[in-house]
CSV table of C-alpha atoms and ligand atoms in Angstrom, one decimal:
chain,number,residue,atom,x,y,z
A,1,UNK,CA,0.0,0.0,0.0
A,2,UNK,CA,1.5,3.3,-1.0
A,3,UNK,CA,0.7,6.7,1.2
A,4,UNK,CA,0.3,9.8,-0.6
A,5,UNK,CA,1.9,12.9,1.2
A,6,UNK,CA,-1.9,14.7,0.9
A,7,UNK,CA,-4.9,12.9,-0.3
A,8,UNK,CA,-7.2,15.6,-1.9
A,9,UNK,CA,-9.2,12.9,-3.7
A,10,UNK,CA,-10.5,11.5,-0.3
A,11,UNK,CA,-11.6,14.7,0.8
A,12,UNK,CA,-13.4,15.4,-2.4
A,13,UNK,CA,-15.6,12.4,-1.8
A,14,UNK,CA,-15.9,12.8,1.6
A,15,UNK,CA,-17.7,16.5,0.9
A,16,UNK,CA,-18.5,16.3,-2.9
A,17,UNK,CA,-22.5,15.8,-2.3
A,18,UNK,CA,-22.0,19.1,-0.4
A,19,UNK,CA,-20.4,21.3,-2.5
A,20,UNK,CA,-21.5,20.4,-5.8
A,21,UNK,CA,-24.9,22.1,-5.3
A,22,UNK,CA,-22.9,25.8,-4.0
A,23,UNK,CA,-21.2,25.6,-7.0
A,24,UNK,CA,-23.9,24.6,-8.9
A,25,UNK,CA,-26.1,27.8,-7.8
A,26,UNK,CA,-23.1,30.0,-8.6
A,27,UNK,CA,-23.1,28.3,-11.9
A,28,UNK,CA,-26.6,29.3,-11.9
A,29,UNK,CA,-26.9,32.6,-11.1
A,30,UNK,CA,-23.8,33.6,-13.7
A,31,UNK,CA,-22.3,35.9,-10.9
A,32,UNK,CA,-18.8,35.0,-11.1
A,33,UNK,CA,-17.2,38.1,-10.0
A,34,UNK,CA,-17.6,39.5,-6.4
A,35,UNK,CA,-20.7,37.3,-5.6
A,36,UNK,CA,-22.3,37.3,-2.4
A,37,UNK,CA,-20.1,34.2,-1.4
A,38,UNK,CA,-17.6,36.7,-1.4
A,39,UNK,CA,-18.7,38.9,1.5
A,40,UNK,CA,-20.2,35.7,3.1
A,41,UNK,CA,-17.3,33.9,3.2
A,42,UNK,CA,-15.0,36.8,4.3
A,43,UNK,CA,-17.6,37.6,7.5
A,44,UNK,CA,-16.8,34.0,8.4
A,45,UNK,CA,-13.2,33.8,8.1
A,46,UNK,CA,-12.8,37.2,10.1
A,47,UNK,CA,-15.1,35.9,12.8
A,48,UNK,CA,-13.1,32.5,13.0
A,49,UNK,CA,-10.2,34.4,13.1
A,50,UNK,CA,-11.6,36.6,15.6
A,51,UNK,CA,-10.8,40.2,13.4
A,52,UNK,CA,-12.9,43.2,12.4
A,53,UNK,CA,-12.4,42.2,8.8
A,54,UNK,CA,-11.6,39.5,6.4
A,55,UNK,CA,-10.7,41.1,2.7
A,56,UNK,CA,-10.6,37.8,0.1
A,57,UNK,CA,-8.2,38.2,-2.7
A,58,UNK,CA,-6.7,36.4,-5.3
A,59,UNK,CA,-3.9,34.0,-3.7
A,60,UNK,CA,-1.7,33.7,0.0
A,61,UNK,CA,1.0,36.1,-1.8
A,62,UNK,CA,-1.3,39.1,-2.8
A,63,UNK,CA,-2.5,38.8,0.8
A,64,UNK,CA,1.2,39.3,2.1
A,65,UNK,CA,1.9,41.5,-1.0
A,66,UNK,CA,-1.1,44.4,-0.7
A,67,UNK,CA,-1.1,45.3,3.2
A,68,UNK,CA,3.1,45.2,2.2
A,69,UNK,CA,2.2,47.8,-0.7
A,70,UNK,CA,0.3,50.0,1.2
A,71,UNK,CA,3.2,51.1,3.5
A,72,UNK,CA,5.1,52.4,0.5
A,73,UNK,CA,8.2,51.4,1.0
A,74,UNK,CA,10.7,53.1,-0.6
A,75,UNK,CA,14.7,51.8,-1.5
A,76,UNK,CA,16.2,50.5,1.6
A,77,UNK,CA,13.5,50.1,3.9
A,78,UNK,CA,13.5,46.7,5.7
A,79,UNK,CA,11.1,44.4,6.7
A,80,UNK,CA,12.5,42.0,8.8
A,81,UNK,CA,11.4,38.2,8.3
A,82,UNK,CA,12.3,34.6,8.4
A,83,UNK,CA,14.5,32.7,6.2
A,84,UNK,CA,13.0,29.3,6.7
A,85,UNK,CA,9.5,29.7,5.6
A,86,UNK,CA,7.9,29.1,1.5
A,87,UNK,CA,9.5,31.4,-0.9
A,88,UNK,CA,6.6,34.0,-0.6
A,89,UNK,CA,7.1,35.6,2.7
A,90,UNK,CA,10.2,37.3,1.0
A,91,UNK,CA,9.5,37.5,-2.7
A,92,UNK,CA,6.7,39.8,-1.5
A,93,UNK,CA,8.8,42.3,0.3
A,94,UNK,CA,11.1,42.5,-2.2
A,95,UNK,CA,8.2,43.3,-4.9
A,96,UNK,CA,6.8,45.8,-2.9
A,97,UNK,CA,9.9,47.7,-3.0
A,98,UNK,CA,11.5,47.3,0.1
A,99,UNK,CA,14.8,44.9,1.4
A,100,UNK,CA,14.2,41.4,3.4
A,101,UNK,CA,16.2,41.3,6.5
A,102,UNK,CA,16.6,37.7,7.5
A,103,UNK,CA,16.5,36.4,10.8
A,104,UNK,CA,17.0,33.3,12.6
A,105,UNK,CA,14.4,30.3,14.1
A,106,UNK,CA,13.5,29.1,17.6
A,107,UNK,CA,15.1,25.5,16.9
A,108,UNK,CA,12.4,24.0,18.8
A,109,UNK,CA,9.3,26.0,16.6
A,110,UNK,CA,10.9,27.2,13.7
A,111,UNK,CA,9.6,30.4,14.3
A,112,UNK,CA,11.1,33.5,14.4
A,113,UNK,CA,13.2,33.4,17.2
A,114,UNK,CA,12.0,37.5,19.4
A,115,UNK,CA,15.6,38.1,20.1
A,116,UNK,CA,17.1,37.8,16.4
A,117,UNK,CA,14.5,40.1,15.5
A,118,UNK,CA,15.5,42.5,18.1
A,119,UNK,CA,19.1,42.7,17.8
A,120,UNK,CA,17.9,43.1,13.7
A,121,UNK,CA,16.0,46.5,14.1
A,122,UNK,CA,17.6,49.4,12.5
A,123,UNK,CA,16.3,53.1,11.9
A,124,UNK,CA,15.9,51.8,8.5
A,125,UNK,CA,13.2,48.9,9.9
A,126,UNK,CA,9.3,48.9,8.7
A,127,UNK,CA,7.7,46.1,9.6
A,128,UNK,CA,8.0,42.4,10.8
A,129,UNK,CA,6.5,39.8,8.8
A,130,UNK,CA,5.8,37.0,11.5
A,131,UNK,CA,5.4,33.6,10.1
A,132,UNK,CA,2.9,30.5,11.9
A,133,UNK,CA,5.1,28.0,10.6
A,134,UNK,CA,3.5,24.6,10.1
A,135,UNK,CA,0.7,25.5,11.6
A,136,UNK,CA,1.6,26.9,15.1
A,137,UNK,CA,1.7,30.5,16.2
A,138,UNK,CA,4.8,32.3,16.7
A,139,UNK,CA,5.7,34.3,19.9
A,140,UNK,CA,3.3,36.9,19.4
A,141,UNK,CA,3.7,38.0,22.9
A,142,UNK,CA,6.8,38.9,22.2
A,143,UNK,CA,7.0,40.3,19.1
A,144,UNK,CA,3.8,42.8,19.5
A,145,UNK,CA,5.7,45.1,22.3
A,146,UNK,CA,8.8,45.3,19.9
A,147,UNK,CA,7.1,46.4,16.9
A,148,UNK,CA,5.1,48.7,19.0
A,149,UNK,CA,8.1,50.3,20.6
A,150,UNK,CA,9.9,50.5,17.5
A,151,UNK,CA,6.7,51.6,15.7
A,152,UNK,CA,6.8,49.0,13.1
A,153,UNK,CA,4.3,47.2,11.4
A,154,UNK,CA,3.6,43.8,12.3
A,155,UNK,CA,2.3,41.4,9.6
A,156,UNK,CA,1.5,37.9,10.1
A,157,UNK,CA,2.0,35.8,7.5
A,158,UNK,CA,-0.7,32.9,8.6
A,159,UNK,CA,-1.0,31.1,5.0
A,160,UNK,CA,-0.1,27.8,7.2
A,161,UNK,CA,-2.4,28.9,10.3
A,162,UNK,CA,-6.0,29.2,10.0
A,163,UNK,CA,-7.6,29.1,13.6
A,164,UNK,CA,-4.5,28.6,15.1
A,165,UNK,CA,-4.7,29.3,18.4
A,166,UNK,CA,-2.2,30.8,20.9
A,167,UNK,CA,-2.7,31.5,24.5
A,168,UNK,CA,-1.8,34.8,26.1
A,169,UNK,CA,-1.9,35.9,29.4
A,170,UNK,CA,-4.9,33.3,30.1
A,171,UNK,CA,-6.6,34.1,26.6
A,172,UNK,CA,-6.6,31.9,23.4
A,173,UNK,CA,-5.7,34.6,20.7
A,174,UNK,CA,-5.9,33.5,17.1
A,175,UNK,CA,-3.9,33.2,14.6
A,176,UNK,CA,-4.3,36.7,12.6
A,177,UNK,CA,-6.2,38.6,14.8
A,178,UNK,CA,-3.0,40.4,16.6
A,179,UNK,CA,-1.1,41.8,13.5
A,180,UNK,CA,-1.4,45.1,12.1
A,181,UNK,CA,-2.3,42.8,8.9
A,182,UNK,CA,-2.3,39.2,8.1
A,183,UNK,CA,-2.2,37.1,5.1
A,184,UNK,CA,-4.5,33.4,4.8
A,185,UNK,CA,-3.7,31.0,2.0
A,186,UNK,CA,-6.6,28.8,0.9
A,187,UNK,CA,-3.9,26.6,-1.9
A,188,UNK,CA,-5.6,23.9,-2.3
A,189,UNK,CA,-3.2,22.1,0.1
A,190,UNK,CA,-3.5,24.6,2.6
A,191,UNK,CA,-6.0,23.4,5.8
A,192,UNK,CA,-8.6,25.6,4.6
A,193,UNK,CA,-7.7,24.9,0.7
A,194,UNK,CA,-10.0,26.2,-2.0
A,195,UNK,CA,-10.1,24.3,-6.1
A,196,UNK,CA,-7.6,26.6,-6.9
A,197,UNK,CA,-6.0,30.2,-5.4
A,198,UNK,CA,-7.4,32.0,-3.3
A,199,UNK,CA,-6.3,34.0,0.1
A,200,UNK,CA,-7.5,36.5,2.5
A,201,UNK,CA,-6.3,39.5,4.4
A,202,UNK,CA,-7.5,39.9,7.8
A,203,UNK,CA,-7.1,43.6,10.2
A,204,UNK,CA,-8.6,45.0,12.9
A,205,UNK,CA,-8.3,48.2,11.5
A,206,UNK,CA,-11.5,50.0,9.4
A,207,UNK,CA,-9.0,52.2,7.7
A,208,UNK,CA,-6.7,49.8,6.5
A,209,UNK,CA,-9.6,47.2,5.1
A,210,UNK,CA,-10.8,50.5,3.2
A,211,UNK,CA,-8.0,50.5,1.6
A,212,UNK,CA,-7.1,46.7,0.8
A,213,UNK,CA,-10.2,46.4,-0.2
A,214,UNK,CA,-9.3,48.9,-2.9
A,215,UNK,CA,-6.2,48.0,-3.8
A,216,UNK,CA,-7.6,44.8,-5.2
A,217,UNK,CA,-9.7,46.5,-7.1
A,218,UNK,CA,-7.3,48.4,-9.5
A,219,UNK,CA,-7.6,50.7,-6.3
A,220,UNK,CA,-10.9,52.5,-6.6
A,221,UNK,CA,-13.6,51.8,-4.5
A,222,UNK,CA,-16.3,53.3,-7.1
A,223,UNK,CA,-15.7,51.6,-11.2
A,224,UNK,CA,-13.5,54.1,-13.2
A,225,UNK,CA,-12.2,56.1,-10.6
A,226,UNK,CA,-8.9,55.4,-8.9
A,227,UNK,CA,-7.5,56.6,-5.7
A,228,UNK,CA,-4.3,55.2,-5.9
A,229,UNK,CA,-2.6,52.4,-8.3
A,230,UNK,CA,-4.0,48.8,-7.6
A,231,UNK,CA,-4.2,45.8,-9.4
A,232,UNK,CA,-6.8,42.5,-10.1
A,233,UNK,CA,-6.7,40.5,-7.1
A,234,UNK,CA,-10.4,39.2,-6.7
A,235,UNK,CA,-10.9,35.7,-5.4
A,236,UNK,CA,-13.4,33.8,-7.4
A,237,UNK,CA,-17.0,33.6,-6.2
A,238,UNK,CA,-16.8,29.9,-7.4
A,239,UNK,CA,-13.8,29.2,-4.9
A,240,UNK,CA,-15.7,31.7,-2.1
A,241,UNK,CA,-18.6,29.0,-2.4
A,242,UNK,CA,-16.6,25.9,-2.2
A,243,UNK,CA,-14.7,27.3,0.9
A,244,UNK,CA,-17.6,28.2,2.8
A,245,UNK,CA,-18.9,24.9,2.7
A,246,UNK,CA,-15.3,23.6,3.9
A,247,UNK,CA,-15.3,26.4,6.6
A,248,UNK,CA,-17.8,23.9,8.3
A,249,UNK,CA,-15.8,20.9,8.2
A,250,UNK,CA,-12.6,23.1,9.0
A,251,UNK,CA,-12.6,22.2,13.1
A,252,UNK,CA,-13.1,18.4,13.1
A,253,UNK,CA,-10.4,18.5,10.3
A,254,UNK,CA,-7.7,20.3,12.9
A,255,UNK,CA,-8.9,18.4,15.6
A,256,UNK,CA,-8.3,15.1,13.5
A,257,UNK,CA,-4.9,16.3,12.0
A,258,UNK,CA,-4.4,17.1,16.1
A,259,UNK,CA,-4.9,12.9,16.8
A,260,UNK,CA,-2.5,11.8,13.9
A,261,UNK,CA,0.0,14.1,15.2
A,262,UNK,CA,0.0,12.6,18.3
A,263,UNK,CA,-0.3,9.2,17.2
A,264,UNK,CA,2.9,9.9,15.3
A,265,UNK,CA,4.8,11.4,18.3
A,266,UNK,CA,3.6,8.3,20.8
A,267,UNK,CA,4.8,5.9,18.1
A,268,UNK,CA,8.2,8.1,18.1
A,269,UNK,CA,8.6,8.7,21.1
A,270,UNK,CA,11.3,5.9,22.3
A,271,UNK,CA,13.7,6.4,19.7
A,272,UNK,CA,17.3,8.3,19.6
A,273,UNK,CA,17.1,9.6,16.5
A,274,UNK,CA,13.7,10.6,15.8
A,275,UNK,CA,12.9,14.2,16.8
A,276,UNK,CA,9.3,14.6,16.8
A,277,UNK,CA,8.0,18.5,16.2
A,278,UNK,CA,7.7,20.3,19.6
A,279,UNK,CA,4.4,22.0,20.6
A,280,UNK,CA,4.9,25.1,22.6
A,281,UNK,CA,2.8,24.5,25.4
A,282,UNK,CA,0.8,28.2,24.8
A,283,UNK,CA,-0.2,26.6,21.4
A,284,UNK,CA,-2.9,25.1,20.2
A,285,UNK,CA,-1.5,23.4,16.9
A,286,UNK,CA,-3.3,23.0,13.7
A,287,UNK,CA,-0.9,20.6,12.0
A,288,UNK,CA,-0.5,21.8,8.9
A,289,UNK,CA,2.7,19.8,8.3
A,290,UNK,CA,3.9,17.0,10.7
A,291,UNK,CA,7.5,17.7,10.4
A,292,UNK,CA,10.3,15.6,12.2
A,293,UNK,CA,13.9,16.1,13.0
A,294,UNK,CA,16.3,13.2,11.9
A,295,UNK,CA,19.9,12.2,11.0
A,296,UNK,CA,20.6,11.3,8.0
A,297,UNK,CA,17.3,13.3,6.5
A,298,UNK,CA,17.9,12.3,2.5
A,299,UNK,CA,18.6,8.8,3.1
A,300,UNK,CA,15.5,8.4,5.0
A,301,UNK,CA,13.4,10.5,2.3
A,302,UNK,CA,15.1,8.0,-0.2
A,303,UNK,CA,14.2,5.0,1.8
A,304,UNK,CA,10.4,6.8,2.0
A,305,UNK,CA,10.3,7.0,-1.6
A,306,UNK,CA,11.2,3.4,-2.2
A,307,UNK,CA,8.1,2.6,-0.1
A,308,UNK,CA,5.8,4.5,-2.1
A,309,UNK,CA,5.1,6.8,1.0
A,310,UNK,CA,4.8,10.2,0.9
A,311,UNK,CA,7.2,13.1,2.0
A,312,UNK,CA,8.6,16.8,1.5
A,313,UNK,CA,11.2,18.5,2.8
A,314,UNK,CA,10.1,22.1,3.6
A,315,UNK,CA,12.1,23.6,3.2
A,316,UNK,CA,15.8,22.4,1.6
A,317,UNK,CA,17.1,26.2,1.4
A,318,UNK,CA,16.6,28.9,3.3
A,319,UNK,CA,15.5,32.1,1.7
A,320,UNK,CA,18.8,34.4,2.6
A,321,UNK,CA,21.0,31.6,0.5
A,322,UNK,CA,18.6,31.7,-2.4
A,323,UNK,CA,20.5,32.9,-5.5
A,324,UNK,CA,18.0,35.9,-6.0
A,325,UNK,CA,18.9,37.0,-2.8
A,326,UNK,CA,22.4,37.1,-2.9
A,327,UNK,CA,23.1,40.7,-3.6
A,328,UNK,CA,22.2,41.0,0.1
A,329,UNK,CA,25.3,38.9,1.1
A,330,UNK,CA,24.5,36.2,3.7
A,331,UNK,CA,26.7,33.1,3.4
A,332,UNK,CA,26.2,29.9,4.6
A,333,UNK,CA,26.6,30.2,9.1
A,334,UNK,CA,24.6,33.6,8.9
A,335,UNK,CA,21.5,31.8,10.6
A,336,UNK,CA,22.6,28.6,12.1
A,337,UNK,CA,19.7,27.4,13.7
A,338,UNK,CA,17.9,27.8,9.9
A,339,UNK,CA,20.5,25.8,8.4
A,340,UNK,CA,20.1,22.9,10.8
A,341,UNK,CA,16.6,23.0,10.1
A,342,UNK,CA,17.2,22.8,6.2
A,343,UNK,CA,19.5,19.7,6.3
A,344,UNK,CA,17.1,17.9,9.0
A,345,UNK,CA,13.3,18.0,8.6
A,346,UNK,CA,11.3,15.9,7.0
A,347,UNK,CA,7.3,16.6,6.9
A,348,UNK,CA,5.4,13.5,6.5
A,349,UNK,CA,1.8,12.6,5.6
A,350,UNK,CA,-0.9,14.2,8.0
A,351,UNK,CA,-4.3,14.6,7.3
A,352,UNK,CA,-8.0,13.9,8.4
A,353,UNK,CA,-8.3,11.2,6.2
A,354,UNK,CA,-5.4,9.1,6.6
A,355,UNK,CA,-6.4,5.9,8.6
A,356,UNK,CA,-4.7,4.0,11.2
A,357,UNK,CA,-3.8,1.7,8.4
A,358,UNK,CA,-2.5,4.0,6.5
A,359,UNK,CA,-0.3,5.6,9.4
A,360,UNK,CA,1.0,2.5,10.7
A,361,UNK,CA,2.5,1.9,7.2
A,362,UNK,CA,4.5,5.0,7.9
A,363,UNK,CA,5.2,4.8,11.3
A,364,UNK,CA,6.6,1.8,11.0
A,365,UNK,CA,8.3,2.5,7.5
A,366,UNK,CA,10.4,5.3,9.4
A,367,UNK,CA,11.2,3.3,12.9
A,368,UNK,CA,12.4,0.6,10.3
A,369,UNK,CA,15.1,3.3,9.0
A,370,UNK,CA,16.7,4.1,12.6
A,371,UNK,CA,16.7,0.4,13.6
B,401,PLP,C1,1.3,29.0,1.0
B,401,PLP,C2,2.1,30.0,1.6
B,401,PLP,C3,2.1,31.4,1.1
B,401,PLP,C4,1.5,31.8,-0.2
B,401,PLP,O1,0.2,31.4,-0.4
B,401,PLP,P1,-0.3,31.2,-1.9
B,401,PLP,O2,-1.8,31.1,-1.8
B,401,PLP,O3,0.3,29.9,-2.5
B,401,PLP,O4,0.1,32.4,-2.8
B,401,PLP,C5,2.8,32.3,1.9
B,401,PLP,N1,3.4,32.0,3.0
B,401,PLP,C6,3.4,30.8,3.5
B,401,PLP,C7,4.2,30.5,4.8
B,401,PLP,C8,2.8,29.7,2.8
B,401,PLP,O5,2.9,28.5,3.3
């Protein structure tokens, strides 16, 4: 029996008979473009998320990119971010003009470690683009009183993260409700994945929504007359009606991705070289990836392979060694606890429809390696 890394086929049967007919009555009603899907879909995520306002748009990168656009930013203005994260945390700071200054990991989270990011602030410094790696929040206690005593802008960048939870002086906070701005992904691989792009900004502030909502609307808020510059970034009302139907299933689905995790780290528990992930105890994790620690990380992936099970490695290079990034001259040993990370995780399958069966197979697949 093979184990595919994700099995999006299972979840389309699972919910198909659901929704076919929301697509259907999209299909119906012809309204492809800002349907009411749209605003439904957006009051959902934003109460979920615990925020004043959800803004869809057209992928997890234009939800990093616009709130990143509105500040601005002119040459040399930094944003400070991590370097082990998926390629658009960066690529959007650098297309909104301003310079990614890369920081080091929590070895334990692999999230942004507070004190890299301090000793990183320079009069030059914008903003901070805070990244829920994997699906648990980052030190957000931390990092809020910095960027407010610096007076920079704190983004979150919660593509992995979607009602995440973190708890914070006796309160569960979720994930996007604390930043100045933060960025959802609903890739189709994502917890909360749509049947193509899609993503959503989320802020507290009525000003701010005013104008992302505008910015992805070639930046006018009436047709044919344009504040400032914006571009297309819609999402579809088809994909707004398929993810609202998922938005229902979206808890059991964490809560099950919650019970294979820790089916995985029981099973690993014993063994020397298997590093199971660490939950911070203030987190409530959503398990986006189930991602190990282990010696020897590429002959295990190879051994993985010959199984027919499925892996990734995310991620095999961190951002600041990138070759597009090299003009900003970090070297291999400017963020050690990134590099370690590169060369040793492994992410294996997790999700709510992989059986017992399924995860024995892999389990044992993996011991197998180390014995
Ligand atoms: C997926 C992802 C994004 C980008 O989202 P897209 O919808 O693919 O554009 C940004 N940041 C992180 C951490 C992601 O995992």
């Amino acid at each position: 029996m093979t184990v595919p890394l994700l099995d999006l086929v299972a979840q389309y049967q699972s919910i198909k008979d659901a929704v076919m007919p929301a697509l259907q009555s999209v299909i119906e009603r012809q309204q492809f473009i800002m349907g009411p899907e749209i605003g439904q879909l957006e009051a959902e995520v934003a109460r979920l998320s615990h925020t004043n306002h959800g803004i869809a748009c057209a992928s997890g990168t234009d939800a990093l990119l616009l709130p990143l656009k509105s500040l601005r930013l002119e040459p040399g203005d930094e944003v400070i971010a991590p370097a082990f994260t998926f390629f658009a945390t960066a690529g959007t700071i650098h297309n909104a003009g301003g310079t990614p200054v890369f920081v080091d990991i929590d070895p334990s989270t692999f999230n942004l470690d507070p004190a890299a990011v301090e000793a990183a602030i320079t009069p030059r410094t914008r903003a901070i683009v805070a990244v829920h790696l994997y699906g648990q929040m980052a030190a957000m206690e931390r990092l809020l009183p910095l960027a407010l005593r610096h007076k920079l802008f704190l983004i979150e960048d919660a593509a992995q993260a979607i009602g995440a939870r973190r708890q914070m002086d006796g309160e569960w906070r979720v994930a996007g409700e604390l930043g100045w701005a933060s960025a959802l992904s609903f890739f189709p691989s994502k917890n909360l994945g749509a049947w193509g792009d899609g993503g959503m900004m989320l802020t507290q502030d009525d000003a701010l929504a005013e104008r992302l909502r505008k910015l992805r609307l070639h930046g006018g808020a009436k047709q044919y007359h344009h504040e400032e510059v914006g571009t297309n970034s819609r999402l579809d009302t088809l994909q707004a009606a398929v993810l609202l139907v998922k938005l229902g299933y979206l808890a059991g689905w964490s809560a099950a991705r919650r019970d294979r995790a820790a089916r995985y780290s029981h099973a690993f528990a014993g063994s020397a070289d298997i590093c199971p992930p660490t939950v911070d105890p203030a987190n409530e994790h959503i398990f986006h990836q189930y991602t190990i620690r282990v010696p020897r990380r590429d002959d295990l992936a190879a051994h993985l392979k010959s199984k027919g099970i499925g892996h990734a490695i995310y991620y095999p290079t961190g951002l600041h060694l990138q070759p597009c990034f090299g003009h900003l001259g970090y070297r291999r040993g400017s963020l050690p606890a990134t590099e370690d990370a590169m060369a040793s995780v492994l992410s294996l399958p997790i999700y709510p429809e992989l059986t017992v069966a399924q995860q024995n197979i892999v389990i044992e697949a993996v011991r197998d390696f180390y014995r």
